[in-house]
Amino acid sequence: MNDDKSSFIGRRLKHTGDLLLGGAKKQVGDYRLKFEGLKGTYDEFLSKLLVTYIPKKFDLSFVDKFFGKRKLEFAGIDGTVLKHDVFDLVVFFAGAYSAHGVIEFEDIGRVSVVYDENYLERGVGVSSVLPVYINEVPLIDQTLLVRDEDGHADNSITFTDAWVVDNSAFADFLMGLAEFYLGYQLVSSEEPVDILLIDRIFSSEIASFYAETSDFRLSLDHECGLIGHKIDGRPFTKTEWVYARKLFGNLNLGTPPARGEFLFPRVVMELIKEPGNSLTRDDLAGKLGLTDDYHLSRLDKELQKGIRGSGEVEGLIIRKDKHFVLKPKYRDIKVRIKKLVEEVCGRIFSGDPNVSYDDRFKIDGRWITTNDLAFLSLASLYLTIEQCWENKILLVGVAKDTSARDLKRQVLPILNHIGRFKGTFGGKGQDTPDTDRMILQWISLHEKDKLVVPWATVEYDTAFKTIVPHFDRKPELVSGARRNQISLEKTFAKSYFQLCQAASDKRLRSNVLLYDRLIYPEFDKESTQMTILKHDYENRPDNPESVEVVFYEGINNQIQSFIIPLFEAMTSLSIPELFGHLKPLYIADKVAKYYWSQFKGMVESAGMWLVNRPDLREFLFYLSSFRERRSSVEQSRKYS
C-alpha cells in the first residue's frame, strides 16, 4: 500500500522530476566516458591538424598581394526575424543589418581596428514586412505542404491555425534572403568592402538552397511566382530556373568540374565564355581534360541531352556541323538572373513607403513563395561570390554554435582510406563525443600547455561533407554520401578555431567556432594544396572520376594565417558575451535585436489599437479565435 500522503499531482510531479534527474545523470555520465576516449589522440594524430598562430601577427606581403592596400574596409552582417499573429493575421518581419569598420596595417606589422560607432544612424540594412491571413500562409510557404511519393502536394490535409503559425518558415527564408542580398549590395557597390563577414556557413546554405529549388522536388508552374515574370520583356522560364542553379563556379579553378552532374553545366559555362558561343567536341574535350573513351562517351551523352532537353527543360544547345552552339536566348542567362535579383529583391526590401505589400510580395498577381525566396537567396549568394572573386574581397562565414561532425565522420576516415593521412578515431569512434566542436573543446582544455590560443584546424574542402569511403571499401576509391553525388569542390574551405583564454586561468578558454571562406584561384590551387580523390560515379571502379579537393595539412596557408590573427584582433576579453567571438558580428547582432524589439512593439501596439477601436469591436469579437478570447478573459481576471 502506498504510504505517500501527497496528492496525485504531487506524486506525478515527483515521479517526473526523478525521471528527469536520473536521465540527466546518465547522459552526463555517458559523456564523461566519451571524453575519456579522447585521451592520447592529440599526440597520436590531432596535433598534425591543429595550427597555433601568433596573435595579431600579419604577413604584410600577403596583405599587399591580396588586397593591394593596407587600409581595409570591413563589414559584418546579421539578421533578425519575427512572426506574430494578430487576430486572423500573421505578420512576418525579417531584416539584415551590417556593422562597419576599418582595419589599418602599419609597416611593422601592427594593426589597428576601428569600428563605426554611429551604426544606428549610418548603418546599412534591408528589411520587409508582410501581414497575411493565416489561411493564405500555405499559399506562400511551400515548406508546410505535405507531399505524396511523387512529390505532388496533398491538399486534403489541413492543419490548425496554431500549427501553421508555429511551423511557418516564410519569415526565416525572408531573413536569409535579406542577409545575402545585403551582402551582395556591400560587395557590388561603387565602394565595396574589402572583407565581408556573415553569421552563416556558406557551403551549407548553398547546399540547402540548391536542394530546396530542385525541379524534382516542386512544381515550377504552381509553386513558384517567379516563373513567367518578364525580364526585359522576356518571360523567365523553367529552363532558366533549372540551369541558373547549376551555372556556378570559377573556370580559373576548374569549376564546375567535368564530372558527375556538373559535366553539362561546365560545357555551358565554357560556351558562355567562348566568343561566338560555339565549340567543337574536340575543343570541349580539350578544355575539360577528357581523354579516355569512357569519359568521352559521357561527354557525347551529355551533349545529346543538352540538345534535346529533359522533361520540361528545353535544350540549351544546337549542333551546326561539328560545332555545338549555345542558343541565343540563353547566352545572357547570367545577366538575366542578376537583373531578376536586383529587381525583385529591390522591391521586396524597398525603403519607399509607397511600395505596397502587394507590390513587394506579388508578381503579376501571384504570391512570391518560399521556393522563390530560396532561389533568390541562392542567386544572391552566387552573385556575391562572383563579385568577391572578381574584386578580391575576402568572404568569410562564421558559425557560433555547431553540431557538425564531418571532421570525425568523413574527413579523417576518407584521408585514412586513401592513405593521405594516418590517424583516426578508428574503433573508438563511437566512444568519443559526437560533434567536432566538443572533441576540439576537450582537446584544447586538456592539452592547454601544448595547444596555445589562437589556434585553428588546417583548412579542408567543404566537399568532404558529401564524401564517404567507397561503398564496397575498395582501396583508393570514394563514393558520394547521398545518392553517390559529391558537391562542388574547390569553392569553400572550412576550419574550426579558438581565439582566446582568460588572463586569470588558461583552462578557461573561449568556445570553439567554425568558419568557411571562399577559395581563391590565385592562392588555393597549387598542387601541394590539393588532394585527388577517385570517385566511383557509375559503378565503374576502373574508370573513376577525379575530385580535386583542398587539404592544407603540412602546408603553409597564407589566407588562414591572415584570418586567425584578424579574428583575434576582433575579439575581446573585456566583454563577456564577446569572449572568443567577433565584434563586427556582435555589433550587427545588437543592431538586429534593436530593430526586432522596435518592430515587435509596433505589432503589439497595432493589435491594441485594433482592440480599442469601437467601430471594430463587434467585428473583432468574431474575428478572434477561441484561444485569443480565452487568453483575454484570463488576463482580465488575473489583473482585475
XYZ file of C-alpha atoms in Angstrom:
640
model
C 0.000 0.000 0.000
C 1.307 3.472 -0.860
C 2.039 5.469 2.345
C 2.717 8.691 0.410
C 0.197 11.242 1.758
C 0.826 13.750 -1.055
C -1.744 14.460 -3.736
C -1.887 12.592 -7.036
C -0.485 15.630 -8.871
C 2.303 15.929 -6.323
C 3.250 12.269 -6.730
C 3.268 12.550 -10.530
C 5.423 15.672 -10.392
C 7.894 13.955 -8.066
C 7.997 10.900 -10.337
C 8.607 13.100 -13.395
C 11.344 15.007 -11.577
C 13.074 11.757 -10.589
C 12.996 10.580 -14.205
C 14.428 13.900 -15.374
C 17.251 13.859 -12.821
C 18.070 10.219 -13.463
C 18.160 10.710 -17.216
C 20.343 13.799 -16.932
C 22.803 11.982 -14.643
C 23.054 9.097 -17.101
C 23.669 11.411 -20.052
C 26.388 13.302 -18.165
C 27.981 10.027 -17.106
C 27.949 8.694 -20.659
C 29.561 11.896 -21.944
C 32.279 11.689 -19.318
C 33.146 8.237 -20.628
C 33.161 9.552 -24.209
C 35.669 12.247 -23.242
C 37.891 9.592 -21.699
C 38.099 8.018 -25.163
C 39.909 11.126 -26.434
C 42.970 10.628 -24.255
C 46.129 10.319 -26.304
C 44.554 11.382 -29.597
C 46.319 14.762 -29.604
C 49.787 13.224 -29.601
C 48.709 10.382 -31.894
C 47.396 12.453 -34.780
C 45.316 15.547 -33.906
C 48.415 17.679 -33.311
C 49.113 17.406 -37.052
C 45.752 19.025 -37.789
C 45.908 21.912 -35.296
C 47.938 25.052 -36.019
C 48.796 27.761 -33.487
C 49.135 31.358 -34.701
C 50.939 34.314 -33.166
C 48.327 36.870 -32.006
C 47.877 39.853 -34.323
C 50.922 39.000 -36.411
C 50.215 39.605 -40.094
C 52.162 38.842 -43.241
C 52.145 42.223 -44.960
C 53.300 40.711 -48.239
C 50.047 38.726 -48.315
C 48.035 41.856 -47.483
C 49.701 43.691 -50.354
C 49.235 40.796 -52.775
C 45.613 40.007 -51.916
C 44.154 43.453 -51.262
C 46.692 45.763 -52.887
C 46.390 48.228 -49.998
C 46.824 48.396 -46.227
C 43.685 50.216 -45.172
C 40.749 47.849 -45.436
C 37.013 48.372 -45.044
C 35.133 45.504 -43.403
C 31.514 44.728 -42.625
C 29.700 42.143 -40.543
C 26.114 41.081 -41.282
C 23.477 39.529 -39.048
C 19.733 39.160 -39.416
C 16.576 39.061 -37.366
C 13.152 37.512 -37.811
C 9.720 37.822 -36.227
C 6.380 36.139 -36.830
C 3.474 37.347 -34.757
C -0.222 36.571 -35.046
C -2.753 39.373 -34.610
C -6.317 38.061 -34.688
C -6.624 36.226 -38.030
C -3.442 37.767 -39.441
C 0.157 36.587 -39.290
C 2.795 39.286 -39.529
C 6.142 38.182 -40.993
C 9.075 40.527 -40.445
C 12.692 39.943 -41.434
C 15.734 42.128 -41.823
C 19.515 42.135 -42.100
C 21.867 44.784 -40.760
C 25.568 45.486 -41.025
C 28.288 46.828 -38.766
C 31.280 48.540 -40.382
C 34.828 49.458 -39.560
C 38.363 49.953 -40.818
C 41.456 47.847 -40.240
C 44.798 49.521 -40.919
C 48.209 47.842 -41.091
C 51.453 49.546 -40.125
C 54.833 48.789 -41.676
C 55.999 46.893 -38.584
C 53.022 44.533 -38.806
C 50.883 46.042 -36.072
C 47.228 46.592 -36.767
C 44.510 48.948 -35.593
C 40.806 48.102 -35.811
C 38.350 50.994 -35.638
C 34.571 50.460 -35.599
C 31.950 52.885 -36.844
C 30.143 53.774 -33.631
C 27.210 55.506 -35.348
C 25.881 52.262 -36.746
C 22.229 53.033 -35.955
C 22.398 56.312 -37.876
C 24.789 55.429 -40.695
C 24.497 51.666 -40.829
C 23.251 49.687 -43.814
C 20.318 47.325 -43.663
C 17.375 45.852 -45.515
C 14.058 44.695 -44.094
C 10.498 43.947 -45.087
C 7.186 43.043 -43.504
C 4.242 41.002 -44.778
C 0.864 40.827 -42.997
C -1.162 37.915 -44.375
C -4.260 35.946 -43.384
C -3.478 32.611 -41.743
C -5.436 30.696 -44.382
C -3.158 32.195 -47.082
C 0.104 31.179 -45.422
C 0.189 27.713 -47.122
C -0.020 29.530 -50.462
C 3.307 31.285 -49.852
C 5.051 28.784 -47.557
C 5.713 25.598 -49.502
C 7.508 24.031 -46.529
C 4.070 23.461 -44.965
C 2.895 21.278 -47.835
C 2.588 17.524 -47.343
C 3.717 15.691 -50.467
C 2.964 12.208 -51.764
C 5.543 9.732 -53.062
C 5.682 11.511 -56.425
C 6.312 14.908 -54.820
C 2.818 16.258 -55.508
C 1.186 18.363 -52.813
C -1.651 16.661 -50.909
C -4.247 19.400 -50.414
C -6.630 17.145 -48.481
C -4.609 17.559 -45.291
C -5.380 20.617 -43.168
C -3.771 21.955 -40.015
C -4.833 24.168 -37.147
C -4.065 27.879 -37.215
C -1.658 27.489 -34.296
C 0.258 24.756 -36.146
C 0.522 26.917 -39.274
C 1.862 29.887 -37.303
C 4.312 27.794 -35.260
C 5.715 25.877 -38.235
C 5.795 28.513 -40.942
C 9.294 29.141 -42.289
C 8.444 32.079 -44.571
C 9.981 34.666 -42.254
C 13.163 32.567 -41.889
C 13.529 32.307 -45.678
C 12.940 36.050 -45.918
C 15.664 36.726 -43.330
C 18.136 34.544 -45.243
C 17.395 36.444 -48.433
C 17.812 39.771 -46.598
C 21.280 38.761 -45.369
C 22.513 37.513 -48.735
C 21.025 40.403 -50.699
C 22.609 42.883 -48.285
C 25.917 41.048 -48.691
C 25.595 41.363 -52.467
C 24.947 45.103 -52.127
C 28.044 45.573 -49.972
C 30.388 43.832 -52.427
C 28.889 45.292 -55.625
C 28.562 48.960 -54.648
C 30.805 51.657 -56.103
C 32.957 51.422 -52.950
C 32.762 47.739 -51.970
C 34.017 46.432 -48.651
C 37.314 44.516 -48.616
C 36.281 41.941 -46.007
C 32.737 40.625 -45.575
C 31.775 38.566 -42.520
C 28.367 36.881 -42.243
C 26.899 34.836 -39.421
C 26.241 31.954 -41.831
C 28.077 28.928 -43.220
C 28.037 29.485 -46.967
C 28.629 25.902 -48.067
C 25.678 24.669 -46.008
C 23.415 27.476 -47.220
C 24.206 26.789 -50.872
C 23.606 23.052 -50.433
C 20.294 23.739 -48.698
C 19.012 26.249 -51.251
C 20.214 24.070 -54.132
C 18.113 21.188 -52.797
C 15.118 23.421 -51.976
C 14.941 24.701 -55.563
C 15.287 21.362 -57.357
C 12.682 20.912 -60.073
C 12.343 17.278 -58.948
C 11.008 18.418 -55.573
C 8.465 21.029 -56.594
C 6.046 22.106 -59.271
C 7.575 25.090 -61.016
C 4.251 26.005 -62.626
C 2.211 26.074 -59.430
C 4.661 26.740 -56.586
C 6.969 29.450 -57.957
C 5.790 33.002 -58.531
C 8.912 33.969 -60.485
C 8.155 31.708 -63.435
C 6.738 33.817 -66.259
C 7.906 37.129 -64.829
C 9.215 39.294 -67.664
C 12.838 40.419 -67.614
C 13.482 42.977 -70.367
C 10.241 41.864 -71.994
C 11.046 38.131 -71.999
C 9.395 35.715 -69.535
C 11.610 33.968 -67.017
C 11.357 30.283 -67.949
C 11.545 26.954 -66.137
C 14.646 26.126 -68.176
C 16.379 29.248 -66.876
C 15.366 28.351 -63.299
C 16.822 24.846 -63.623
C 20.135 25.889 -65.149
C 20.663 29.091 -63.171
C 21.071 26.821 -60.113
C 23.856 24.883 -61.842
C 25.833 27.557 -63.706
C 28.134 28.422 -60.847
C 31.865 28.080 -60.495
C 35.199 29.607 -61.403
C 36.834 28.398 -64.599
C 40.217 29.522 -63.251
C 39.734 26.918 -60.515
C 38.351 24.350 -62.942
C 34.853 24.535 -61.504
C 32.255 23.371 -62.096
C 34.266 20.189 -62.684
C 33.816 17.994 -65.741
C 32.366 15.147 -63.687
C 29.074 13.758 -62.485
C 26.082 16.069 -62.638
C 28.378 19.066 -63.247
C 29.593 17.929 -66.687
C 26.963 19.661 -68.835
C 26.856 22.879 -66.725
C 30.631 23.063 -67.278
C 30.036 22.740 -71.030
C 27.512 25.599 -70.906
C 29.900 27.823 -68.935
C 32.662 27.153 -71.472
C 30.267 28.085 -74.278
C 29.183 31.293 -72.499
C 32.815 32.334 -72.173
C 33.752 31.466 -75.776
C 33.455 34.193 -78.460
C 30.606 33.105 -80.708
C 29.390 30.668 -78.007
C 30.482 27.762 -80.208
C 32.946 24.870 -79.746
C 33.578 21.521 -81.407
C 33.502 18.278 -79.492
C 37.304 18.074 -79.673
C 37.593 21.648 -78.384
C 35.346 20.809 -75.447
C 37.214 17.599 -74.649
C 40.482 19.523 -74.584
C 39.142 22.250 -72.306
C 37.600 19.684 -69.956
C 40.639 17.404 -69.906
C 38.707 14.351 -71.139
C 40.873 11.807 -72.968
C 39.740 8.214 -72.415
C 36.869 6.581 -74.286
C 34.602 6.216 -71.259
C 34.655 9.906 -70.309
C 34.399 10.994 -73.942
C 31.300 8.836 -74.326
C 29.832 10.510 -71.236
C 30.501 13.882 -72.864
C 28.677 12.717 -76.017
C 25.652 11.649 -73.957
C 25.519 14.982 -72.127
C 25.795 16.909 -75.394
C 22.886 14.960 -76.864
C 20.856 15.546 -73.732
C 21.748 19.233 -73.900
C 20.294 19.345 -77.418
C 17.017 17.523 -76.781
C 16.372 18.725 -73.221
C 14.721 16.711 -70.475
C 11.122 16.776 -69.332
C 10.002 20.391 -69.051
C 13.552 21.663 -69.504
C 14.350 22.834 -73.006
C 17.624 22.007 -74.722
C 20.232 24.746 -74.348
C 22.403 23.973 -77.342
C 22.078 23.164 -81.020
C 24.520 21.479 -83.387
C 25.851 23.167 -86.523
C 28.095 20.763 -88.456
C 30.913 19.962 -85.997
C 30.125 22.810 -83.628
C 27.911 22.823 -80.560
C 26.343 26.260 -80.217
C 24.550 27.838 -77.275
C 21.054 29.006 -78.211
C 20.924 32.828 -78.479
C 18.185 33.233 -75.878
C 20.336 31.542 -73.218
C 23.602 33.353 -73.867
C 22.714 36.093 -71.404
C 21.226 33.800 -68.738
C 23.590 35.013 -66.011
C 22.855 38.663 -66.844
C 19.123 37.960 -66.668
C 19.441 36.301 -63.256
C 21.303 39.340 -61.972
C 18.526 41.644 -63.230
C 15.911 39.363 -61.668
C 17.600 39.506 -58.252
C 18.093 43.260 -58.344
C 14.538 43.970 -59.480
C 12.592 41.576 -57.242
C 14.756 41.990 -54.128
C 14.814 45.740 -54.737
C 11.021 45.746 -54.441
C 10.817 43.317 -51.508
C 13.253 45.398 -49.450
C 12.410 48.807 -50.885
C 12.719 51.736 -48.496
C 9.939 53.562 -50.350
C 6.795 53.523 -48.165
C 4.652 53.878 -51.288
C 5.604 50.362 -52.399
C 2.712 48.284 -51.039
C 2.966 44.764 -49.744
C 1.219 43.561 -52.931
C 3.998 45.135 -54.994
C 6.633 43.647 -52.710
C 5.363 40.090 -52.423
C 3.340 39.504 -55.570
C 4.422 39.249 -59.199
C 1.696 39.645 -61.789
C -0.849 38.760 -59.109
C 0.985 35.609 -57.926
C 2.488 35.274 -54.466
C 6.243 35.021 -54.054
C 6.721 31.700 -52.243
C 9.398 30.184 -50.056
C 10.652 28.426 -53.208
C 11.162 31.823 -54.846
C 12.916 33.164 -51.742
C 15.228 30.130 -51.785
C 16.005 30.674 -55.473
C 16.687 34.389 -54.961
C 18.889 33.578 -51.958
C 20.903 31.077 -53.998
C 21.250 33.552 -56.860
C 22.256 36.349 -54.445
C 24.920 34.089 -52.965
C 26.255 33.235 -56.418
C 26.384 36.920 -57.388
C 28.119 37.820 -54.119
C 30.747 35.117 -54.586
C 31.427 36.115 -58.191
C 31.929 39.731 -57.091
C 34.354 38.575 -54.382
C 36.353 36.577 -56.920
C 36.425 39.490 -59.348
C 37.306 42.229 -56.851
C 39.473 40.227 -54.402
C 37.103 40.564 -51.451
C 37.675 38.199 -48.536
C 34.374 36.401 -47.873
C 34.085 34.507 -44.587
C 31.106 32.887 -42.876
C 31.260 32.192 -39.136
C 29.093 29.889 -37.005
C 28.842 30.337 -33.240
C 27.126 27.043 -32.453
C 27.538 23.916 -34.492
C 26.670 20.246 -34.358
C 28.896 19.443 -37.347
C 30.802 16.176 -37.214
C 32.321 15.849 -40.683
C 35.916 16.051 -39.419
C 35.341 12.952 -37.291
C 32.985 11.049 -39.572
C 34.175 11.901 -43.075
C 37.426 13.836 -43.407
C 39.612 11.541 -41.288
C 38.067 8.239 -42.487
C 38.407 9.323 -46.137
C 42.014 10.505 -45.798
C 42.962 7.322 -43.981
C 41.132 5.209 -46.549
C 43.155 6.677 -49.448
C 46.422 6.787 -47.474
C 46.732 10.599 -47.491
C 46.763 10.905 -43.685
C 47.439 8.470 -40.862
C 45.416 8.827 -37.709
C 41.745 8.411 -36.893
C 39.410 7.708 -34.010
C 39.065 4.257 -35.524
C 37.371 1.653 -33.350
C 36.704 4.088 -30.529
C 34.777 6.471 -32.765
C 31.515 5.539 -31.035
C 33.128 6.111 -27.635
C 34.084 9.732 -28.282
C 31.872 12.861 -28.347
C 29.590 13.117 -31.356
C 30.456 16.631 -32.552
C 33.742 18.047 -33.791
C 33.277 21.100 -31.580
C 33.063 19.067 -28.355
C 36.077 16.966 -29.351
C 38.211 20.035 -30.030
C 36.911 21.856 -26.953
C 38.039 18.944 -24.738
C 41.398 18.592 -26.522
C 42.076 22.299 -26.063
C 41.324 22.087 -22.337
C 43.435 19.017 -21.628
C 46.334 19.997 -23.905
C 46.364 23.642 -22.829
C 50.143 23.660 -22.362
C 50.801 22.317 -25.862
C 47.954 23.906 -27.796
C 48.263 27.675 -27.409
C 45.495 30.079 -28.469
C 44.701 31.344 -31.008
C 44.670 28.097 -32.974
C 42.760 26.568 -35.872
C 42.399 23.245 -37.591
C 44.002 23.008 -41.014
C 41.545 24.051 -43.678
C 39.804 21.372 -45.680
C 37.417 21.415 -48.623
C 33.736 21.572 -47.700
C 33.095 18.971 -50.418
C 34.375 16.430 -47.850
C 30.980 16.746 -46.146
C 29.396 14.883 -49.057
C 32.056 12.165 -49.470
C 32.438 8.759 -47.805
C 34.912 5.890 -48.282
C 33.920 3.628 -51.160
C 30.649 1.775 -50.580
C 32.397 -1.562 -51.164
C 35.542 -0.394 -49.302
C 37.653 -0.627 -52.442
C 41.024 0.972 -51.729
C 41.762 4.456 -53.084
C 38.138 4.958 -54.208
C 35.414 7.121 -52.684
C 31.638 7.445 -53.054
C 29.117 10.247 -52.678
C 27.414 10.309 -49.294
C 23.904 10.745 -50.736
C 22.802 9.140 -53.984
C 26.512 8.852 -54.806
C 26.704 12.593 -55.520
C 29.628 14.785 -54.420
C 29.078 18.522 -54.088
C 31.077 21.235 -55.827
C 34.702 21.190 -54.704
C 37.304 23.994 -54.653
C 34.710 26.569 -53.623
C 34.851 26.832 -49.816
C 37.457 25.797 -47.261
C 36.419 25.072 -43.681
C 38.188 25.278 -40.319
C 37.440 25.171 -36.588
C 39.154 27.777 -34.429
C 39.546 29.051 -30.862
C 40.660 32.606 -30.167
C 41.413 33.337 -26.531
C 41.636 32.334 -22.885
C 41.092 34.160 -19.604
C 44.084 36.000 -18.199
C 43.491 34.537 -14.736
C 43.141 30.874 -15.734
C 44.303 29.399 -19.032
C 41.881 26.499 -18.604
C 39.053 28.968 -19.162
C 39.010 29.268 -22.928
C 36.521 30.624 -25.429
C 34.222 28.355 -27.394
C 35.445 26.530 -30.482
C 33.757 28.128 -33.501
C 33.959 27.339 -37.197
C 34.312 29.330 -40.371
C 34.202 28.621 -44.055
C 35.731 31.009 -46.510
C 35.818 31.408 -50.253
C 38.614 29.672 -52.167
C 40.648 31.932 -54.483
C 42.445 30.735 -57.635
C 45.470 32.970 -57.013
C 46.184 31.357 -53.623
C 44.496 27.975 -53.326
C 45.035 25.947 -56.477
C 48.670 24.830 -56.161
C 49.151 21.069 -56.464
C 50.595 20.924 -52.935
C 47.263 22.174 -51.551
C 45.212 19.617 -53.454
C 44.339 16.006 -52.772
C 42.998 13.888 -55.642
C 40.100 11.581 -54.793
C 38.856 8.928 -57.203
C 35.059 8.858 -57.330
C 33.345 5.655 -58.499
C 30.449 7.554 -60.061
C 28.657 4.966 -62.177
C 29.779 1.734 -60.521
C 32.769 1.601 -62.843
C 35.752 1.377 -60.485
C 38.138 1.038 -63.431
C 37.038 4.454 -64.756
C 36.719 6.723 -61.705
C 36.251 10.469 -61.928
C 38.788 12.745 -60.262
C 37.650 15.013 -57.443
C 40.317 17.597 -56.586
C 39.816 18.822 -53.009
C 41.684 21.352 -50.883
C 43.506 19.989 -47.820
C 46.144 22.123 -46.076
C 47.787 19.630 -43.680
C 51.535 20.246 -43.511
C 51.346 23.239 -45.881
C 51.660 26.962 -45.240
C 48.268 28.612 -45.602
C 48.558 32.325 -46.342
C 44.849 33.078 -46.116
C 44.296 31.290 -42.802
C 47.461 32.976 -41.486
C 45.638 36.251 -42.139
C 42.166 35.206 -40.939
C 43.038 33.871 -37.474
C 45.117 36.907 -36.341
C 42.366 39.126 -37.804
C 39.728 37.270 -35.787
C 41.902 37.522 -32.680
C 42.174 41.290 -33.206
C 38.373 41.472 -33.490
C 37.542 39.701 -30.228
C 37.671 40.992 -26.658
C 38.305 39.697 -23.148
C 36.522 42.622 -21.506
C 33.027 41.937 -22.920
C 31.746 38.590 -21.575
C 29.347 37.830 -24.428
C 32.048 38.724 -26.972
C 34.653 36.389 -25.414
C 36.065 34.450 -28.368
C 33.576 35.822 -30.902
C 33.901 38.631 -33.479
C 32.951 42.202 -32.673
C 31.609 43.085 -36.166
C 29.095 40.235 -35.916
C 28.382 41.085 -32.285
C 27.525 44.688 -33.212
C 25.428 43.566 -36.197
C 23.546 41.201 -33.864
C 22.845 44.063 -31.423
C 21.577 46.258 -34.252
C 19.320 43.443 -35.482
C 17.958 42.889 -31.958
C 17.251 46.618 -31.638
C 15.169 46.641 -34.814
C 13.435 43.413 -33.711
C 12.372 44.961 -30.410
C 11.165 48.120 -32.125
C 9.104 46.229 -34.668
C 7.687 43.833 -32.069
C 6.443 46.873 -30.172
C 4.815 48.187 -33.349
C 2.983 44.913 -33.961
C 1.720 44.711 -30.384
C 0.636 48.367 -30.486
C -1.244 47.749 -33.721
C -3.086 44.887 -32.052
C -4.027 47.044 -29.053
C -5.158 49.851 -31.377
C -7.463 47.449 -33.199
C -8.889 46.068 -29.936
C -9.777 49.524 -28.699
C -11.481 50.715 -31.886
C -15.233 50.997 -31.047
C -16.229 50.628 -34.679
C -14.324 47.314 -34.941
C -15.328 45.786 -31.588
C -18.102 43.567 -32.881
C -16.125 42.552 -35.959
C -13.040 41.650 -33.902
C -15.108 39.597 -31.460
C -15.967 37.172 -34.245
C -12.603 37.505 -35.976
C -10.567 36.452 -32.942
C -10.021 32.763 -32.204
C -11.301 30.869 -29.165
C -7.761 30.744 -27.726
C -7.424 34.524 -28.036
C -10.764 35.140 -26.314
C -9.899 32.744 -23.518
C -6.481 34.334 -23.073
C -8.046 37.797 -22.952
C -10.552 36.740 -20.274
C -7.837 35.030 -18.214
C -5.629 38.117 -18.395
C -8.533 40.352 -17.313
C -9.341 38.057 -14.390
C -5.690 37.869 -13.352
C -5.198 41.626 -13.125
C -8.676 42.678 -12.013
